[in-house]
Short mmCIF file of the C-alpha atoms (twelve columns), coordinates in Angstrom:
data_MODEL
# 
_entry.id   MODEL 
# 
loop_
_atom_site.group_PDB 
_atom_site.id 
_atom_site.type_symbol 
_atom_site.label_atom_id 
_atom_site.label_alt_id 
_atom_site.label_comp_id 
_atom_site.label_asym_id 
_atom_site.label_seq_id 
_atom_site.Cartn_x 
_atom_site.Cartn_y 
_atom_site.Cartn_z 
_atom_site.pdbx_PDB_model_num 
ATOM 1   C CA . MET A 1   -34.276 29.484  -20.320 1 
ATOM 2   C CA . LYS A 2   -33.755 28.759  -16.630 1 
ATOM 3   C CA . LYS A 3   -35.450 25.388  -17.081 1 
ATOM 4   C CA . ILE A 4   -33.088 24.471  -19.942 1 
ATOM 5   C CA . LEU A 5   -30.028 25.451  -17.908 1 
ATOM 6   C CA . PHE A 6   -31.306 23.411  -14.952 1 
ATOM 7   C CA . LEU A 7   -31.794 20.337  -17.165 1 
ATOM 8   C CA . LEU A 8   -28.305 20.791  -18.646 1 
ATOM 9   C CA . PHE A 9   -26.880 21.020  -15.110 1 
ATOM 10  C CA . LEU A 10  -28.651 17.817  -14.092 1 
ATOM 11  C CA . SER A 11  -27.536 15.948  -17.198 1 
ATOM 12  C CA . PHE A 12  -23.932 17.126  -16.783 1 
ATOM 13  C CA . ASN A 13  -23.767 15.944  -13.175 1 
ATOM 14  C CA . PHE A 14  -25.510 12.667  -13.980 1 
ATOM 15  C CA . PHE A 15  -23.072 11.670  -16.731 1 
ATOM 16  C CA . ASP A 16  -19.917 13.242  -15.279 1 
ATOM 17  C CA . SER A 17  -20.074 12.016  -11.700 1 
ATOM 18  C CA . LYS A 18  -18.508 8.718   -10.667 1 
ATOM 19  C CA . ALA A 19  -19.306 6.828   -7.517  1 
ATOM 20  C CA . VAL A 20  -16.276 6.836   -5.223  1 
ATOM 21  C CA . GLU A 21  -15.712 3.432   -3.643  1 
ATOM 22  C CA . VAL A 22  -13.987 3.456   -0.275  1 
ATOM 23  C CA . PHE A 23  -12.323 0.451   1.367   1 
ATOM 24  C CA . ARG A 24  -12.661 0.320   5.167   1 
ATOM 25  C CA . ASN A 25  -10.882 -2.009  7.545   1 
ATOM 26  C CA . LYS A 26  -12.789 -2.258  10.831  1 
ATOM 27  C CA . GLU A 27  -10.087 -4.216  12.676  1 
ATOM 28  C CA . TYR A 28  -7.314  -1.641  12.201  1 
ATOM 29  C CA . HIS A 29  -9.544  1.404   11.647  1 
ATOM 30  C CA . PHE A 30  -8.256  2.720   8.323   1 
ATOM 31  C CA . SER A 31  -9.744  3.539   4.949   1 
ATOM 32  C CA . PHE A 32  -8.688  4.596   1.448   1 
ATOM 33  C CA . THR A 33  -10.227 5.250   -1.960  1 
ATOM 34  C CA . ILE A 34  -10.278 2.375   -4.459  1 
ATOM 35  C CA . PRO A 35  -9.183  3.574   -7.930  1 
ATOM 36  C CA . ASN A 36  -11.355 2.942   -10.946 1 
ATOM 37  C CA . GLN A 37  -10.784 -0.515  -12.535 1 
ATOM 38  C CA . TRP A 38  -9.198  -1.923  -9.368  1 
ATOM 39  C CA . GLU A 39  -10.648 -4.699  -7.212  1 
ATOM 40  C CA . VAL A 40  -10.032 -5.507  -3.544  1 
ATOM 41  C CA . MET A 41  -9.522  -9.044  -2.297  1 
ATOM 42  C CA . GLU A 42  -9.671  -9.907  1.402   1 
ATOM 43  C CA . GLY A 43  -11.213 -12.493 3.685   1 
ATOM 44  C CA . LYS A 44  -10.917 -16.264 3.550   1 
ATOM 45  C CA . GLU A 45  -9.887  -16.610 -0.096  1 
ATOM 46  C CA . PHE A 46  -7.194  -13.976 0.284   1 
ATOM 47  C CA . LYS A 47  -5.814  -15.620 3.438   1 
ATOM 48  C CA . MET A 48  -5.420  -18.862 1.480   1 
ATOM 49  C CA . LEU A 49  -3.377  -17.025 -1.157  1 
ATOM 50  C CA . VAL A 50  -1.205  -15.431 1.536   1 
ATOM 51  C CA . GLU A 51  -0.497  -18.819 3.098   1 
ATOM 52  C CA . LEU A 52  0.609   -20.054 -0.323  1 
ATOM 53  C CA . LEU A 53  2.911   -17.043 -0.693  1 
ATOM 54  C CA . LYS A 54  4.431   -17.747 2.721   1 
ATOM 55  C CA . LYS A 55  5.235   -21.322 1.734   1 
ATOM 56  C CA . GLN A 56  6.708   -20.297 -1.603  1 
ATOM 57  C CA . SER A 57  8.847   -17.485 -0.232  1 
ATOM 58  C CA . GLY A 58  9.689   -18.865 3.208   1 
ATOM 59  C CA . TYR A 59  8.630   -15.516 4.682   1 
ATOM 60  C CA . SER A 60  6.462   -16.631 7.582   1 
ATOM 61  C CA . ASN A 61  5.920   -13.201 9.197   1 
ATOM 62  C CA . LEU A 62  3.762   -11.788 6.415   1 
ATOM 63  C CA . ASN A 63  0.602   -10.395 8.040   1 
ATOM 64  C CA . ALA A 64  -1.320  -9.325  4.948   1 
ATOM 65  C CA . LEU A 65  -4.800  -7.809  5.280   1 
ATOM 66  C CA . ALA A 66  -5.873  -7.302  1.664   1 
ATOM 67  C CA . ASP A 67  -4.646  -6.816  -1.856  1 
ATOM 68  C CA . LEU A 68  -5.784  -4.712  -4.780  1 
ATOM 69  C CA . TYR A 69  -5.426  -5.937  -8.333  1 
ATOM 70  C CA . PHE A 70  -6.061  -4.310  -11.690 1 
ATOM 71  C CA . ASN A 71  -9.127  -5.916  -13.228 1 
ATOM 72  C CA . GLU A 72  -7.359  -6.536  -16.542 1 
ATOM 73  C CA . SER A 73  -4.654  -8.641  -14.849 1 
ATOM 74  C CA . SER A 74  -4.570  -12.398 -15.362 1 
ATOM 75  C CA . SER A 75  -4.174  -13.134 -11.621 1 
ATOM 76  C CA . HIS A 76  -4.321  -11.387 -8.242  1 
ATOM 77  C CA . PHE A 77  -0.554  -11.178 -7.865  1 
ATOM 78  C CA . ASP A 78  0.291   -10.338 -11.453 1 
ATOM 79  C CA . TYR A 79  1.847   -6.877  -11.805 1 
ATOM 80  C CA . PRO A 80  0.594   -4.310  -11.059 1 
ATOM 81  C CA . TYR A 81  -0.863  -4.994  -7.635  1 
ATOM 82  C CA . VAL A 82  -1.023  -3.507  -4.154  1 
ATOM 83  C CA . ILE A 83  -0.727  -5.432  -0.908  1 
ATOM 84  C CA . ILE A 84  -1.576  -4.055  2.535   1 
ATOM 85  C CA . CYS A 85  0.068   -5.485  5.658   1 
ATOM 86  C CA . PHE A 86  -0.026  -4.882  9.400   1 
ATOM 87  C CA . THR A 87  3.165   -4.682  11.441  1 
ATOM 88  C CA . LYS A 88  2.670   -4.983  15.181  1 
ATOM 89  C CA . ASN A 89  4.913   -3.109  17.605  1 
ATOM 90  C CA . ASP A 90  4.505   -1.235  20.884  1 
ATOM 91  C CA . GLY A 91  2.436   1.376   19.102  1 
ATOM 92  C CA . PHE A 92  2.797   5.152   18.925  1 
ATOM 93  C CA . LYS A 93  1.257   6.938   21.902  1 
ATOM 94  C CA . ASP A 94  2.178   10.356  20.489  1 
ATOM 95  C CA . LYS A 95  4.379   11.930  17.816  1 
ATOM 96  C CA . SER A 96  7.535   11.745  19.925  1 
ATOM 97  C CA . TYR A 97  7.351   7.938   19.570  1 
ATOM 98  C CA . PHE A 98  7.167   8.355   15.792  1 
ATOM 99  C CA . GLU A 99  10.245  10.607  15.769  1 
ATOM 100 C CA . THR A 100 12.188  7.978   17.746  1 
ATOM 101 C CA . ALA A 101 11.038  5.257   15.347  1 
ATOM 102 C CA . VAL A 102 12.240  7.298   12.354  1 
ATOM 103 C CA . LYS A 103 15.734  7.569   13.862  1 
ATOM 104 C CA . GLN A 104 15.818  3.800   14.371  1 
ATOM 105 C CA . LEU A 105 14.507  3.250   10.846  1 
ATOM 106 C CA . LYS A 106 17.296  5.301   9.300   1 
ATOM 107 C CA . LYS A 107 19.902  3.347   11.263  1 
ATOM 108 C CA . ILE A 108 18.420  -0.041  10.296  1 
ATOM 109 C CA . SER A 109 18.088  1.047   6.668   1 
ATOM 110 C CA . SER A 110 21.743  2.071   6.468   1 
ATOM 111 C CA . GLU A 111 22.821  -1.353  7.777   1 
ATOM 112 C CA . PHE A 112 20.312  -3.488  5.827   1 
ATOM 113 C CA . ASN A 113 21.663  -5.770  3.101   1 
ATOM 114 C CA . TYR A 114 19.115  -6.881  0.492   1 
ATOM 115 C CA . ASP A 115 21.336  -9.615  -0.910  1 
ATOM 116 C CA . ASP A 116 21.595  -11.269 2.520   1 
ATOM 117 C CA . SER A 117 17.815  -11.001 2.968   1 
ATOM 118 C CA . LEU A 118 17.146  -12.633 -0.407  1 
ATOM 119 C CA . LYS A 119 19.483  -15.494 0.449   1 
ATOM 120 C CA . LYS A 120 17.813  -15.954 3.840   1 
ATOM 121 C CA . TYR A 121 14.405  -16.448 2.219   1 
ATOM 122 C CA . ASN A 122 15.740  -18.442 -0.775  1 
ATOM 123 C CA . LEU A 123 14.786  -15.682 -3.198  1 
ATOM 124 C CA . SER A 124 18.158  -15.046 -4.850  1 
ATOM 125 C CA . ASP A 125 17.046  -16.687 -8.093  1 
ATOM 126 C CA . TRP A 126 13.850  -14.638 -8.137  1 
ATOM 127 C CA . SER A 127 15.207  -11.120 -7.547  1 
ATOM 128 C CA . THR A 128 18.586  -9.493  -8.182  1 
ATOM 129 C CA . SER A 129 20.122  -6.022  -8.293  1 
ATOM 130 C CA . THR A 130 17.788  -4.618  -5.643  1 
ATOM 131 C CA . HIS A 131 18.200  -0.970  -4.706  1 
ATOM 132 C CA . GLN A 132 16.338  1.044   -2.086  1 
ATOM 133 C CA . GLY A 133 16.045  4.822   -2.281  1 
ATOM 134 C CA . GLU A 134 16.085  7.316   0.565   1 
ATOM 135 C CA . TYR A 135 13.155  7.417   2.989   1 
ATOM 136 C CA . ILE A 136 10.783  10.353  2.582   1 
ATOM 137 C CA . ILE A 137 9.493   11.280  6.040   1 
ATOM 138 C CA . ASP A 138 6.105   12.948  6.578   1 
ATOM 139 C CA . ASN A 139 6.164   14.037  10.218  1 
ATOM 140 C CA . ALA A 140 2.781   15.762  10.042  1 
ATOM 141 C CA . ASN A 141 0.988   12.548  9.034   1 
ATOM 142 C CA . CYS A 142 3.340   10.107  10.819  1 
ATOM 143 C CA . SER A 143 4.265   8.193   7.686   1 
ATOM 144 C CA . PHE A 144 7.342   7.411   5.625   1 
ATOM 145 C CA . MET A 145 7.893   6.185   2.101   1 
ATOM 146 C CA . THR A 146 10.658  4.666   -0.006  1 
ATOM 147 C CA . LEU A 147 11.136  3.470   -3.568  1 
ATOM 148 C CA . ILE A 148 12.652  0.039   -4.257  1 
ATOM 149 C CA . THR A 149 13.782  -1.209  -7.664  1 
ATOM 150 C CA . SER A 150 14.610  -4.837  -8.465  1 
ATOM 151 C CA . ASP A 151 15.301  -7.029  -11.467 1 
ATOM 152 C CA . ILE A 152 12.723  -9.831  -11.345 1 
ATOM 153 C CA . ALA A 153 13.261  -13.129 -13.147 1 
ATOM 154 C CA . ASN A 154 10.983  -13.532 -16.204 1 
ATOM 155 C CA . TYR A 155 9.497   -10.051 -15.711 1 
ATOM 156 C CA . GLY A 156 12.169  -7.333  -15.880 1 
ATOM 157 C CA . GLU A 157 12.660  -4.254  -13.729 1 
ATOM 158 C CA . LEU A 158 10.137  -3.916  -10.915 1 
ATOM 159 C CA . VAL A 159 9.359   -0.743  -8.972  1 
ATOM 160 C CA . THR A 160 7.925   -0.981  -5.450  1 
ATOM 161 C CA . ILE A 161 6.509   2.063   -3.683  1 
ATOM 162 C CA . ASN A 162 6.466   1.219   0.018   1 
ATOM 163 C CA . LYS A 163 4.587   3.652   2.245   1 
ATOM 164 C CA . THR A 164 4.196   3.023   5.965   1 
ATOM 165 C CA . PHE A 165 1.424   4.650   7.988   1 
ATOM 166 C CA . CYS A 166 1.857   4.646   11.771  1 
ATOM 167 C CA . PHE A 167 -1.010  4.640   14.249  1 
ATOM 168 C CA . LYS A 168 -1.650  3.935   17.919  1 
ATOM 169 C CA . TYR A 169 -1.293  0.155   17.665  1 
ATOM 170 C CA . GLY A 170 1.429   -0.332  15.083  1 
ATOM 171 C CA . MET A 171 2.021   0.267   11.385  1 
ATOM 172 C CA . ILE A 172 0.169   -0.389  8.152   1 
ATOM 173 C CA . ASN A 173 2.445   -0.968  5.154   1 
ATOM 174 C CA . VAL A 174 1.108   -0.316  1.669   1 
ATOM 175 C CA . TYR A 175 3.250   -1.907  -1.063  1 
ATOM 176 C CA . CYS A 176 2.494   -0.756  -4.629  1 
ATOM 177 C CA . TYR A 177 4.116   -2.934  -7.297  1 
ATOM 178 C CA . SER A 178 4.499   -2.150  -10.997 1 
ATOM 179 C CA . LEU A 179 6.897   -3.107  -13.742 1 
ATOM 180 C CA . LYS A 180 8.951   -0.031  -14.585 1 
ATOM 181 C CA . LYS A 181 7.671   -0.011  -18.177 1 
ATOM 182 C CA . ASP A 182 4.073   0.293   -16.874 1 
ATOM 183 C CA . LEU A 183 4.673   2.736   -14.007 1 
ATOM 184 C CA . GLU A 184 3.469   5.851   -15.848 1 
ATOM 185 C CA . ARG A 185 0.160   4.102   -16.514 1 
ATOM 186 C CA . PHE A 186 -0.471  3.063   -12.909 1 
ATOM 187 C CA . LYS A 187 1.198   5.684   -10.700 1 
ATOM 188 C CA . GLY A 188 -2.042  7.707   -10.735 1 
ATOM 189 C CA . SER A 189 -3.891  4.744   -9.184  1 
ATOM 190 C CA . PHE A 190 -1.160  4.321   -6.570  1 
ATOM 191 C CA . ASN A 191 -1.379  8.011   -5.717  1 
ATOM 192 C CA . ILE A 192 -5.157  7.774   -5.204  1 
ATOM 193 C CA . ILE A 193 -4.685  4.948   -2.683  1 
ATOM 194 C CA . LEU A 194 -1.769  6.528   -0.815  1 
ATOM 195 C CA . SER A 195 -3.104  10.097  -0.706  1 
ATOM 196 C CA . SER A 196 -6.564  9.030   0.523   1 
ATOM 197 C CA . PHE A 197 -5.301  6.594   3.190   1 
ATOM 198 C CA . GLN A 198 -6.304  7.629   6.701   1 
ATOM 199 C CA . PHE A 199 -7.013  6.242   10.157  1 
ATOM 200 C CA . GLU A 200 -10.128 6.977   12.157  1 
ATOM 201 C CA . LYS A 201 -9.630  9.995   14.400  1 
ATOM 202 C CA . ASP A 202 -9.398  8.051   17.690  1 
ATOM 203 C CA . PHE A 203 -6.577  5.913   16.314  1 
ATOM 204 C CA . GLN A 204 -4.380  8.632   14.842  1 
ATOM 205 C CA . ILE A 205 -1.158  9.643   16.567  1 
ATOM 206 C CA . ILE A 206 -1.572  12.820  18.601  1 
ATOM 207 C CA . ASP A 207 0.937   15.589  19.359  1 
ATOM 208 C CA . ALA A 208 3.178   14.981  22.355  1 
# 
């Protein structure tokens, strides 16, 4: 009887378990779990795509590190997709720097005009009716998140979950894009990425 139970236990674990794939960035010392059916693109080929995006959008400051795309999508930047960017600043020596940054963020956010930004980058024909929600601040993990909705030409209503993770040398922005009609299907994948994201211990922001 014990032998049968042992074999059942082995068979259950063999068929039920799934290998967890983790993405690690050695340059900026972060990692996150890759959801099932998603692929990561980085390196030379990805940099070529980013350069093309810069030319098309006019947004020259895009410092993208990688993107994730659903393996049923027709292209890397077809919705849904996730893009990960690095924003350089003076860094965050301790949590008091993060608290100051949050105050500045709220001020900038209250004054920011999306319509003016779209005009600046010649994107008015591409996106309209953009609305940004309130920032959700996570002081314990030195991160903040907001939800942005836009009407995108030829696609419909787009939802962007933008979560920013702060560390000693700047910020990593994770942008999760999905058409609103597909959000229920993909929000679980977005949650896996965002909830598993972490920096290596030596690069996390410490208490003041």
